[in-house]
XYZ file of C-alpha atoms in Angstrom:
365
model
C -6.611 11.488 -15.674
C -7.393 10.328 -11.777
C -11.313 11.384 -10.879
C -10.522 12.649 -7.204
C -13.842 13.514 -4.616
C -13.353 14.916 -0.962
C -15.961 14.838 1.580
C -16.314 18.312 3.479
C -17.388 18.402 7.324
C -18.029 21.597 9.433
C -15.569 22.077 12.881
C -17.315 25.052 15.486
C -15.614 26.712 18.308
C -17.965 27.435 20.902
C -18.638 30.388 19.666
C -20.975 30.206 16.961
C -20.828 33.881 15.825
C -17.283 33.439 14.953
C -16.975 30.118 13.458
C -18.527 31.280 10.190
C -14.864 32.904 9.444
C -12.613 31.256 7.099
C -10.677 29.279 9.451
C -6.978 27.081 9.024
C -9.395 24.236 6.452
C -9.740 24.504 2.811
C -13.618 24.726 3.038
C -14.487 22.367 6.070
C -12.958 19.408 3.850
C -12.270 17.301 6.438
C -12.441 13.427 5.973
C -13.627 11.096 8.384
C -10.288 9.375 8.016
C -8.175 12.067 9.340
C -10.474 13.500 11.423
C -10.229 9.692 13.709
C -6.480 10.362 13.465
C -6.582 13.716 15.019
C -6.793 15.838 12.091
C -3.486 14.914 10.986
C -3.556 15.140 7.023
C -0.800 17.913 6.510
C 1.833 15.135 5.413
C -0.562 12.326 4.813
C -1.012 11.675 0.836
C -3.276 8.899 0.747
C -6.259 10.455 1.100
C -7.409 13.213 -1.481
C -9.986 14.714 1.340
C -6.502 16.054 3.007
C -6.491 18.741 0.793
C -7.886 20.548 3.534
C -4.801 20.062 5.359
C -2.132 20.963 1.906
C -3.305 22.033 -1.364
C -0.312 20.057 -2.647
C -1.995 16.556 -1.524
C -3.671 16.109 -4.769
C -0.581 15.941 -7.419
C 1.045 12.593 -4.685
C -1.920 10.538 -5.190
C -1.643 7.569 -7.530
C -5.516 6.393 -7.401
C -8.533 7.107 -7.970
C -10.638 8.167 -5.067
C -14.178 9.571 -4.807
C -15.458 10.453 -0.962
C -18.515 11.155 0.555
C -19.671 11.756 4.500
C -21.673 13.177 6.795
C -20.931 14.843 9.875
C -23.722 15.994 12.866
C -22.529 17.786 15.329
C -24.118 18.832 18.747
C -23.165 22.480 20.496
C -23.953 24.583 23.195
C -25.902 26.748 21.086
C -26.495 24.740 17.424
C -26.798 21.937 15.691
C -24.175 21.195 12.610
C -25.683 19.340 9.708
C -22.979 19.317 6.865
C -22.408 16.899 3.237
C -20.122 17.688 0.978
C -18.163 16.630 -2.309
C -15.433 17.268 -4.687
C -13.939 16.290 -8.120
C -10.676 16.725 -9.343
C -7.904 14.840 -11.194
C -3.921 13.996 -10.761
C -1.995 12.659 -13.997
C 2.127 11.656 -13.191
C 4.044 10.118 -15.660
C 8.356 9.658 -16.639
C 10.478 11.481 -18.314
C 13.722 10.041 -19.269
C 15.027 6.916 -16.576
C 15.211 9.101 -13.007
C 12.859 11.801 -13.602
C 8.854 11.623 -12.708
C 6.708 14.652 -13.436
C 2.974 15.148 -12.943
C -0.142 17.175 -11.599
C -3.078 17.318 -9.897
C -6.593 19.257 -9.484
C -9.410 19.242 -7.274
C -13.032 21.264 -6.745
C -14.826 20.601 -3.098
C -18.287 22.038 -2.716
C -19.818 21.735 0.341
C -22.818 22.866 2.831
C -23.837 23.081 6.252
C -27.264 23.731 8.352
C -26.811 25.423 11.126
C -30.068 24.573 13.449
C -29.722 28.047 16.516
C -31.264 25.975 19.925
C -33.027 28.815 20.891
C -31.210 32.966 20.959
C -33.028 34.961 22.800
C -36.181 36.452 20.858
C -35.617 33.911 18.086
C -37.741 30.951 16.682
C -35.278 28.323 15.426
C -37.794 27.079 13.146
C -38.356 30.473 10.889
C -34.564 31.009 10.334
C -32.499 30.032 7.009
C -29.318 29.403 7.787
C -27.017 27.839 5.606
C -23.656 28.422 4.782
C -21.947 27.585 1.468
C -18.320 26.674 0.197
C -16.628 26.241 -2.712
C -12.295 25.405 -3.162
C -9.733 24.961 -5.760
C -7.239 23.260 -5.954
C -4.082 23.175 -8.316
C -1.009 21.239 -7.819
C 2.320 20.268 -9.651
C 4.906 17.199 -8.415
C 8.329 16.478 -9.322
C 10.135 12.426 -8.287
C 13.455 11.098 -8.444
C 13.640 7.424 -9.048
C 10.613 6.593 -6.964
C 12.524 7.476 -3.952
C 11.394 10.666 -3.395
C 8.536 13.520 -4.732
C 8.429 16.575 -4.039
C 4.891 18.341 -4.570
C 3.976 22.357 -4.741
C -0.135 23.683 -4.580
C -1.942 26.656 -4.382
C -5.862 26.250 -3.080
C -8.758 29.429 -3.274
C -11.652 29.228 -1.460
C -15.017 30.641 -0.851
C -17.302 30.836 1.369
C -21.063 32.817 1.205
C -23.031 32.374 4.797
C -26.152 33.399 5.559
C -28.253 33.636 8.700
C -31.739 35.054 8.017
C -35.485 34.681 9.096
C -37.872 33.914 5.545
C -35.140 34.908 3.011
C -34.974 38.695 4.565
C -31.724 40.179 5.673
C -32.334 40.005 9.926
C -28.708 38.618 10.959
C -26.129 38.351 9.269
C -24.388 37.943 5.987
C -20.742 36.879 5.483
C -18.633 36.319 2.241
C -14.992 35.727 1.972
C -12.553 34.649 -0.573
C -9.250 33.396 0.372
C -6.154 31.527 -0.505
C -3.800 28.513 0.923
C -0.525 27.010 -0.691
C 1.453 24.353 0.815
C 4.388 21.674 -0.512
C 4.937 18.445 0.345
C 7.318 15.418 -0.070
C 7.669 11.678 0.471
C 10.885 9.771 0.881
C 10.747 5.704 0.404
C 13.907 4.605 2.367
C 13.015 0.887 2.571
C 11.894 -0.632 -0.529
C 12.476 -4.218 -0.469
C 11.381 -7.535 0.459
C 7.799 -6.612 0.165
C 8.728 -4.041 2.869
C 8.025 -0.197 2.096
C 8.740 2.207 5.483
C 7.602 5.827 3.716
C 8.447 8.944 5.031
C 6.288 12.218 4.531
C 6.247 15.819 5.554
C 4.535 19.041 4.611
C 3.731 22.706 5.307
C 0.790 24.949 3.861
C -0.321 28.653 4.988
C -3.765 29.144 4.751
C -6.342 32.043 4.547
C -3.886 34.651 3.316
C -4.615 37.372 0.377
C -7.993 37.281 0.859
C -10.811 39.757 2.979
C -14.023 38.884 4.792
C -16.938 41.102 4.062
C -19.507 41.119 6.811
C -22.979 42.977 7.118
C -24.941 42.584 9.894
C -29.099 42.807 10.946
C -30.696 44.060 13.767
C -31.231 40.431 15.837
C -26.886 40.524 16.091
C -24.750 42.785 17.219
C -21.702 41.936 15.736
C -19.395 41.682 18.269
C -16.983 41.662 16.011
C -18.168 44.882 13.744
C -19.257 44.748 10.283
C -17.386 45.144 6.974
C -14.080 44.805 5.410
C -11.457 42.641 7.450
C -8.680 40.173 7.221
C -8.924 37.157 7.826
C -6.737 34.518 10.310
C -4.047 33.561 8.811
C -1.878 29.630 9.743
C 1.141 27.826 9.212
C 0.247 24.098 9.157
C 3.297 21.618 9.539
C 3.245 17.630 9.491
C 5.154 14.564 9.232
C 4.232 10.623 9.130
C 5.507 7.712 8.895
C 3.762 4.852 6.338
C 4.432 0.901 6.885
C 3.768 -1.964 4.459
C 4.050 -5.747 5.235
C 5.122 -8.017 2.613
C 1.766 -9.070 0.580
C -0.648 -12.034 0.392
C -1.173 -12.245 -3.657
C -4.108 -14.376 -4.960
C -4.577 -14.836 -8.521
C -7.162 -16.946 -11.044
C -9.262 -15.998 -14.277
C -12.033 -13.799 -11.814
C -10.399 -12.665 -9.098
C -6.663 -10.841 -8.616
C -5.451 -8.881 -5.711
C -2.513 -8.341 -4.085
C -2.836 -6.560 0.101
C -0.156 -6.156 2.570
C -0.908 -8.240 5.710
C -0.201 -5.242 7.570
C -0.457 -1.674 6.397
C 0.240 1.248 9.993
C 0.647 5.269 9.890
C 1.683 8.145 12.646
C 1.040 11.243 11.751
C 2.041 14.281 13.470
C 0.521 18.175 12.950
C 0.875 21.319 14.187
C -1.143 24.148 13.604
C 0.259 27.890 14.433
C -2.161 30.803 14.266
C 0.195 34.095 12.385
C -2.760 36.336 12.457
C -5.761 36.478 14.303
C -7.724 39.045 12.204
C -10.985 39.733 14.035
C -12.008 36.250 14.361
C -11.572 34.027 17.865
C -10.235 31.031 16.504
C -7.868 28.776 18.333
C -4.498 29.643 18.367
C -2.483 26.987 18.209
C -3.116 22.916 18.259
C -0.906 19.998 18.005
C -2.272 16.683 17.221
C -0.973 12.706 16.726
C -3.044 9.982 15.311
C -2.140 6.412 14.008
C -3.835 3.985 11.941
C -3.683 0.005 12.215
C -4.898 -2.033 8.987
C -5.082 -5.900 8.359
C -5.211 -6.669 4.511
C -6.702 -3.216 4.195
C -10.238 -4.898 5.533
C -10.076 -3.549 8.779
C -8.585 -0.479 10.425
C -8.335 1.127 13.404
C -7.117 4.770 14.072
C -6.549 7.274 17.296
C -5.708 10.395 18.099
C -4.700 13.096 20.474
C -5.676 16.840 19.963
C -4.116 19.819 22.592
C -5.309 22.908 21.749
C -3.561 26.499 23.331
C -5.878 29.336 23.136
C -4.121 31.429 25.771
C -4.808 34.352 23.727
C -8.421 33.617 24.185
C -10.216 35.629 26.819
C -12.819 32.935 27.431
C -11.845 30.512 30.087
C -13.734 27.701 28.749
C -11.285 27.588 25.515
C -8.088 28.604 27.150
C -7.264 24.734 27.199
C -8.583 22.073 25.629
C -7.920 18.355 24.840
C -9.361 15.743 22.902
C -9.897 12.525 21.861
C -10.865 10.866 18.884
C -10.593 7.329 17.476
C -12.883 5.617 14.492
C -12.749 2.108 12.038
C -12.932 1.701 8.448
C -14.286 -1.907 7.101
C -13.283 -2.224 3.506
C -13.899 -4.634 0.825
C -10.577 -4.826 -1.880
C -11.299 -6.504 -5.623
C -8.660 -5.907 -7.984
C -8.240 -2.534 -8.371
C -11.593 -1.630 -6.810
C -11.209 -0.452 -3.263
C -14.531 0.296 -0.832
C -14.372 1.544 2.532
C -16.610 2.810 5.009
C -15.156 4.970 8.059
C -16.855 6.393 11.065
C -15.121 8.626 13.072
C -16.177 9.979 17.002
C -14.616 12.825 18.639
C -14.908 13.646 22.354
C -14.613 18.006 22.540
C -14.755 19.245 25.368
C -16.739 22.244 24.079
C -19.439 19.807 22.848
C -22.488 18.490 24.120
C -21.920 15.001 23.207
C -19.266 13.491 20.753
C -19.539 14.260 17.402
C -19.898 11.776 15.144
C -18.871 11.409 11.876
C -19.153 8.875 8.697
C -19.083 8.000 5.199
C -18.171 5.959 1.442
C -14.864 5.999 -0.294
C -13.737 4.615 -3.675
C -10.302 4.155 -4.433
C -9.316 3.099 -8.298
C -5.660 1.873 -8.711
C -4.361 3.152 -11.582
């Protein structure tokens, strides 16, 4: 059984009141690596944090992973600081000569601290604000001759957000439970002479089968309306290509490793809103991102996001573009791979670039 962990981070649109609704992510577990690659993780089954985009991901992982991360964001009306962690497992085994069967699971917890920069009549220092999120993912997979793997996954996520003054209900309480479902596929057309080429695809349907419960206090007009409502629902499509060159190997009594000289990945994601619910989430998004690695020690990443929000009444959010970039530095010893990741994004609706960083431990099986 593989023990997995993921980092949860927060993404906020310009309207903080709408951001507390369930979004397309699975309780915001957006990894630093994926973030610096323009959030392209729907078809990328190399990082457990990508359960944020597709709950089928855990069943395709072939290593033990543990990831911790931290995010700090500054927007027009708020400072956002969040940390999160998840644990889970995955297992696969051969059944006969041609078939492989397996399954995976992951549990995630995240909590963000929301600091108001001062709405009229409010003192941010007096307010006890938090957004706590829980998520559980279950997935299964089947493979054929180590050439094609297919995985299906289901995730449930629960959110409890409170914006209160001195533990008294003053502003806004939100609670919701929704579900995600996804499928992922990997094909390996080239595995010869040390070269490996992996083609991947993924699809996820997010935020279905649940409701949002909202209460509003005297300081919040709840322009979206209080009571019970349907959450926004999303479709997410992804495709990716991964490449690894022949490996450099060294072995002696105390040290053994096998590292590909060059690794590369290119991912493409499309997110489409199915139902807006009462929230003002952005309608659709197209992302492309890439990563180049050398000896699995140094990684350089970048990406670009285009957001089409023609249905949003706010002119400042009608057409958004975002550049992301980052790097990773890693140490590998035998089956253990420890990596530090840093990601940064220039978002048009943020007061300054958003920074995220974290540590990941990968133990090969």
